[in-house]
Amino acid sequence: MNETLTIKNKENPLGYEPIGKLLIKFSVPSIIALVVNALYNIVDQIFIGRGVGFLGNGATNVILPLTMVVIALGLLVGDGCAAYLSLHLGKGEKEAAAKGVGNAITLSIILGIVLAVFSIVFLEPLCHLFGATENILPYALDYGKIIIIGFPFSVINCALSGIIRADGSPRYSMMGMIMGCIVNIILNPIFIFGLHWGVAGSALATIIGQILNSGYYLLYLKKFKSVNVQKAYFKLKSGIITKVCSLGISSFITQIAVVAMIAVSNNVMVKYGAMSVYGADIPITTMGITMKVNQMIMAIILGIATGAQPILGYNYGAGNMERTKKTFKIIVVAATICMGLAFIGFQCFPNAILSIFGTESELYTEFAVKCLRIFLLFCILNGFQMCTGIFFQAIGKPVQATLVSVSRQMVFIIPATLILPVFIGVDGALWAGPVADGLAFVLAAVILKMQWKKIFAVAPKAETQEIFNRKEPVLTPE
């Protein structure tokens, strides 16, 4: 058990080091971890598209909501435990913090097993619920019955990733995800092209990577820096798990909103696609690819924003308003530049992007290009919206943070997806993307403008400022 802490007997570097240097230090590991996590799904789609065809890719989009529920449960426990760990360590309550970690691990295992059993029993009706067509259903069942086996491991991975980062080991957390992703990339072509196992082979490659990732993370239990996790702490205590889940509920709701959005989108694509020349299968498949391409770009933006979170929170709490403003402006500019480059790629080189996932008929390519260009037309606005949500969260404004963060998925895109196709057919589901992006941007800008002067008019309360200004030990990332 490594209890070694690096003690800095001077002001916290978050308050004086150059902001650019701090952003690189905190954001790069976060970006890598989030991009690698996004790669898990995209790798499957690339090899399935080339080895099985677009119906196989449609199957992964049908199963995607289930895998998003897995992530939601992992974040519920992981983000909640990370906050629980930090709160109790801040109070000097190491035993309570250790009990939180033990309970979180046990809870994540139980939740993963329960979800896996439920999904296996009700797999076919769940596939229908998430938009499986008659042609896609067999592929979805083959893919789903394998990928579900990995749900307990996936929940553990998602939970422990956040907990390990909170313990001051972001690189260890990142390496576990990279290891699983590399295994997935190596095994996918072997199982699909070499052994001809189709979508089931891709699912098997994915869960093997997840199992190895879990083993690597569980080894960290003997390497915790801040707490000593004993066997007795793995026994569930209702008070502990209730507190852990309450701290992680915001992340859970955000992910469940994405599940609802995908489910609605899939069903609308199938319904109105069947009324068009494209049929039901092409729209649901191409929308899945578009969402996953966007997910990869958004992982970079989220990494930039979450990397800035401790910088924003510390300086705001310390009353250093100029550094807080400067940090926010830097991440908004960086995020907007990234999304601007993505916009150019989506609009100018859609065929090159889509060819990564295999080539199909002219009808398929026509709709896929249209889907990428229209649905992501206003993607350049997403950087500001996401950074604003993280900014409010970092400075302790949960209501504003929640409004900004879930507005696109829940408030705007679901109604737009349901309403617009009534008037313009399947293309309406594509235009729901820019409509939601534009409205979410306006909402974020309005809320920010309303709150900006209030936020910076006065420094935080004296007791809060005192806490942030204290010269306490700093747990340095490995």
mmCIF file of C-alpha atoms in Angstrom, residues 178-344:
data_model
loop_
_atom_site.group_PDB
_atom_site.id
_atom_site.type_symbol
_atom_site.label_atom_id
_atom_site.label_comp_id
_atom_site.label_asym_id
_atom_site.label_seq_id
_atom_site.Cartn_x
_atom_site.Cartn_y
_atom_site.Cartn_z
ATOM 1 C CA ILE A 178 -5.664 2.549 -23.741
ATOM 2 C CA MET A 179 -4.779 -1.085 -23.032
ATOM 3 C CA GLY A 180 -8.372 -2.240 -23.514
ATOM 4 C CA CYS A 181 -8.751 -0.209 -26.694
ATOM 5 C CA ILE A 182 -5.529 -1.574 -28.237
ATOM 6 C CA VAL A 183 -6.639 -5.149 -27.532
ATOM 7 C CA ASN A 184 -9.974 -4.371 -29.167
ATOM 8 C CA ILE A 185 -8.267 -2.927 -32.254
ATOM 9 C CA ILE A 186 -5.974 -5.969 -32.589
ATOM 10 C CA LEU A 187 -8.651 -8.632 -32.071
ATOM 11 C CA ASN A 188 -11.442 -7.067 -34.173
ATOM 12 C CA PRO A 189 -9.859 -7.744 -37.596
ATOM 13 C CA ILE A 190 -8.688 -11.196 -36.466
ATOM 14 C CA PHE A 191 -12.180 -12.255 -35.371
ATOM 15 C CA ILE A 192 -14.022 -10.604 -38.291
ATOM 16 C CA PHE A 193 -11.718 -11.118 -41.275
ATOM 17 C CA GLY A 194 -9.593 -14.045 -40.078
ATOM 18 C CA LEU A 195 -12.119 -16.226 -38.243
ATOM 19 C CA HIS A 196 -15.229 -14.831 -39.990
ATOM 20 C CA TRP A 197 -17.197 -14.470 -36.747
ATOM 21 C CA GLY A 198 -19.003 -11.344 -37.941
ATOM 22 C CA VAL A 199 -20.629 -8.991 -35.451
ATOM 23 C CA ALA A 200 -20.284 -11.570 -32.670
ATOM 24 C CA GLY A 201 -16.515 -11.543 -33.205
ATOM 25 C CA SER A 202 -16.416 -7.769 -32.878
ATOM 26 C CA ALA A 203 -18.419 -7.943 -29.653
ATOM 27 C CA LEU A 204 -16.073 -10.618 -28.307
ATOM 28 C CA ALA A 205 -13.038 -8.466 -29.098
ATOM 29 C CA THR A 206 -14.651 -5.602 -27.199
ATOM 30 C CA ILE A 207 -15.393 -7.556 -24.021
ATOM 31 C CA ILE A 208 -11.922 -9.143 -23.949
ATOM 32 C CA GLY A 209 -10.489 -5.637 -23.912
ATOM 33 C CA GLN A 210 -12.931 -4.659 -21.158
ATOM 34 C CA ILE A 211 -11.989 -7.679 -19.022
ATOM 35 C CA LEU A 212 -8.280 -6.859 -19.264
ATOM 36 C CA ASN A 213 -9.052 -3.234 -18.445
ATOM 37 C CA SER A 214 -10.970 -4.334 -15.331
ATOM 38 C CA GLY A 215 -8.112 -6.547 -14.159
ATOM 39 C CA TYR A 216 -5.654 -3.691 -14.536
ATOM 40 C CA TYR A 217 -7.907 -1.303 -12.605
ATOM 41 C CA LEU A 218 -8.580 -3.786 -9.795
ATOM 42 C CA LEU A 219 -4.825 -4.159 -9.268
ATOM 43 C CA TYR A 220 -4.879 -0.491 -8.264
ATOM 44 C CA LEU A 221 -6.686 -1.412 -5.032
ATOM 45 C CA LYS A 222 -3.242 -2.236 -3.610
ATOM 46 C CA LYS A 223 -1.757 1.012 -4.913
ATOM 47 C CA PHE A 224 -4.157 3.641 -3.569
ATOM 48 C CA LYS A 225 -2.250 6.729 -2.455
ATOM 49 C CA SER A 226 -4.786 8.349 -0.180
ATOM 50 C CA VAL A 227 -6.676 5.462 1.475
ATOM 51 C CA ASN A 228 -6.245 1.861 2.605
ATOM 52 C CA VAL A 229 -9.131 -0.165 1.155
ATOM 53 C CA GLN A 230 -9.754 -3.146 3.442
ATOM 54 C CA LYS A 231 -11.982 -6.184 2.788
ATOM 55 C CA ALA A 232 -14.550 -5.080 5.358
ATOM 56 C CA TYR A 233 -15.162 -1.887 3.413
ATOM 57 C CA PHE A 234 -16.669 -3.808 0.474
ATOM 58 C CA LYS A 235 -19.799 -4.600 2.528
ATOM 59 C CA LEU A 236 -22.571 -2.311 1.350
ATOM 60 C CA LYS A 237 -23.850 0.341 3.747
ATOM 61 C CA SER A 238 -27.082 2.076 2.765
ATOM 62 C CA GLY A 239 -25.933 5.478 4.035
ATOM 63 C CA ILE A 240 -22.718 5.353 2.026
ATOM 64 C CA ILE A 241 -24.197 4.191 -1.274
ATOM 65 C CA THR A 242 -27.040 6.712 -0.958
ATOM 66 C CA LYS A 243 -24.546 9.552 -0.551
ATOM 67 C CA VAL A 244 -22.310 8.257 -3.358
ATOM 68 C CA CYS A 245 -25.248 7.974 -5.764
ATOM 69 C CA SER A 246 -26.587 11.405 -4.828
ATOM 70 C CA LEU A 247 -23.219 12.919 -5.741
ATOM 71 C CA GLY A 248 -23.164 11.121 -9.100
ATOM 72 C CA ILE A 249 -26.803 11.586 -10.099
ATOM 73 C CA SER A 250 -26.094 14.585 -12.362
ATOM 74 C CA SER A 251 -23.738 12.548 -14.568
ATOM 75 C CA PHE A 252 -26.266 9.699 -14.612
ATOM 76 C CA ILE A 253 -29.114 11.949 -15.768
ATOM 77 C CA THR A 254 -26.959 13.443 -18.523
ATOM 78 C CA GLN A 255 -26.171 9.985 -19.924
ATOM 79 C CA ILE A 256 -29.747 8.746 -19.636
ATOM 80 C CA ALA A 257 -30.794 11.821 -21.623
ATOM 81 C CA VAL A 258 -28.494 10.613 -24.406
ATOM 82 C CA VAL A 259 -30.099 7.145 -24.228
ATOM 83 C CA ALA A 260 -33.547 8.703 -24.660
ATOM 84 C CA MET A 261 -32.322 10.813 -27.563
ATOM 85 C CA ILE A 262 -30.818 7.817 -29.403
ATOM 86 C CA ALA A 263 -33.914 5.673 -28.826
ATOM 87 C CA VAL A 264 -36.219 8.378 -30.195
ATOM 88 C CA SER A 265 -33.916 9.092 -33.140
ATOM 89 C CA ASN A 266 -33.635 5.404 -34.086
ATOM 90 C CA ASN A 267 -37.384 4.895 -34.120
ATOM 91 C CA VAL A 268 -38.058 8.087 -36.067
ATOM 92 C CA MET A 269 -35.406 7.136 -38.634
ATOM 93 C CA VAL A 270 -36.981 3.722 -39.103
ATOM 94 C CA LYS A 271 -40.544 5.072 -39.347
ATOM 95 C CA TYR A 272 -39.912 7.902 -41.787
ATOM 96 C CA GLY A 273 -37.045 6.174 -43.585
ATOM 97 C CA ALA A 274 -39.447 3.397 -44.564
ATOM 98 C CA MET A 275 -41.595 6.056 -46.272
ATOM 99 C CA SER A 276 -38.649 7.324 -48.336
ATOM 100 C CA VAL A 277 -36.533 5.954 -51.185
ATOM 101 C CA TYR A 278 -33.809 5.094 -48.648
ATOM 102 C CA GLY A 279 -35.813 2.505 -46.723
ATOM 103 C CA ALA A 280 -35.655 1.922 -42.960
ATOM 104 C CA ASP A 281 -32.167 0.383 -42.704
ATOM 105 C CA ILE A 282 -30.015 3.107 -44.277
ATOM 106 C CA PRO A 283 -31.175 6.068 -42.146
ATOM 107 C CA ILE A 284 -30.814 4.322 -38.775
ATOM 108 C CA THR A 285 -27.332 3.079 -39.717
ATOM 109 C CA THR A 286 -25.992 6.363 -41.072
ATOM 110 C CA MET A 287 -27.359 8.341 -38.124
ATOM 111 C CA GLY A 288 -25.524 5.960 -35.785
ATOM 112 C CA ILE A 289 -22.256 6.557 -37.634
ATOM 113 C CA THR A 290 -22.817 10.331 -37.603
ATOM 114 C CA MET A 291 -23.447 10.335 -33.849
ATOM 115 C CA LYS A 292 -20.323 8.312 -33.145
ATOM 116 C CA VAL A 293 -18.146 10.538 -35.331
ATOM 117 C CA ASN A 294 -19.538 13.516 -33.431
ATOM 118 C CA GLN A 295 -18.941 11.698 -30.148
ATOM 119 C CA MET A 296 -15.245 11.470 -30.986
ATOM 120 C CA ILE A 297 -14.988 15.230 -31.562
ATOM 121 C CA MET A 298 -17.057 16.026 -28.485
ATOM 122 C CA ALA A 299 -14.706 13.849 -26.407
ATOM 123 C CA ILE A 300 -11.916 16.306 -27.235
ATOM 124 C CA ILE A 301 -14.074 19.280 -26.242
ATOM 125 C CA LEU A 302 -15.190 17.604 -23.030
ATOM 126 C CA GLY A 303 -11.553 16.811 -22.225
ATOM 127 C CA ILE A 304 -10.578 20.471 -22.632
ATOM 128 C CA ALA A 305 -13.489 21.623 -20.454
ATOM 129 C CA THR A 306 -13.126 19.041 -17.672
ATOM 130 C CA GLY A 307 -9.377 19.675 -17.581
ATOM 131 C CA ALA A 308 -10.153 23.316 -16.822
ATOM 132 C CA GLN A 309 -12.631 22.439 -14.067
ATOM 133 C CA PRO A 310 -10.168 22.379 -11.125
ATOM 134 C CA ILE A 311 -8.522 25.590 -12.393
ATOM 135 C CA LEU A 312 -11.867 27.372 -12.624
ATOM 136 C CA GLY A 313 -13.080 26.066 -9.279
ATOM 137 C CA TYR A 314 -9.911 26.870 -7.348
ATOM 138 C CA ASN A 315 -9.469 30.411 -8.671
ATOM 139 C CA TYR A 316 -13.133 31.294 -8.268
ATOM 140 C CA GLY A 317 -13.093 29.973 -4.718
ATOM 141 C CA ALA A 318 -9.902 31.913 -4.010
ATOM 142 C CA GLY A 319 -11.503 35.107 -5.306
ATOM 143 C CA ASN A 320 -9.121 35.367 -8.272
ATOM 144 C CA MET A 321 -11.726 36.499 -10.767
ATOM 145 C CA GLU A 322 -9.363 37.542 -13.559
ATOM 146 C CA ARG A 323 -7.777 34.073 -13.739
ATOM 147 C CA THR A 324 -11.249 32.523 -13.675
ATOM 148 C CA LYS A 325 -12.419 34.693 -16.583
ATOM 149 C CA LYS A 326 -9.216 34.102 -18.541
ATOM 150 C CA THR A 327 -9.428 30.335 -18.106
ATOM 151 C CA PHE A 328 -13.040 30.276 -19.300
ATOM 152 C CA LYS A 329 -12.242 32.416 -22.345
ATOM 153 C CA ILE A 330 -9.252 30.236 -23.284
ATOM 154 C CA ILE A 331 -11.225 26.985 -23.201
ATOM 155 C CA VAL A 332 -14.100 28.519 -25.180
ATOM 156 C CA VAL A 333 -11.682 29.688 -27.887
ATOM 157 C CA ALA A 334 -9.868 26.325 -27.942
ATOM 158 C CA ALA A 335 -13.142 24.390 -28.102
ATOM 159 C CA THR A 336 -14.539 26.620 -30.849
ATOM 160 C CA ILE A 337 -11.373 26.218 -32.942
ATOM 161 C CA CYS A 338 -11.596 22.418 -32.596
ATOM 162 C CA MET A 339 -15.267 22.399 -33.564
ATOM 163 C CA GLY A 340 -14.525 24.781 -36.443
ATOM 164 C CA LEU A 341 -11.989 22.336 -37.856
ATOM 165 C CA ALA A 342 -14.481 19.514 -37.378
ATOM 166 C CA PHE A 343 -17.144 21.555 -39.195
ATOM 167 C CA ILE A 344 -14.803 22.009 -42.175
#
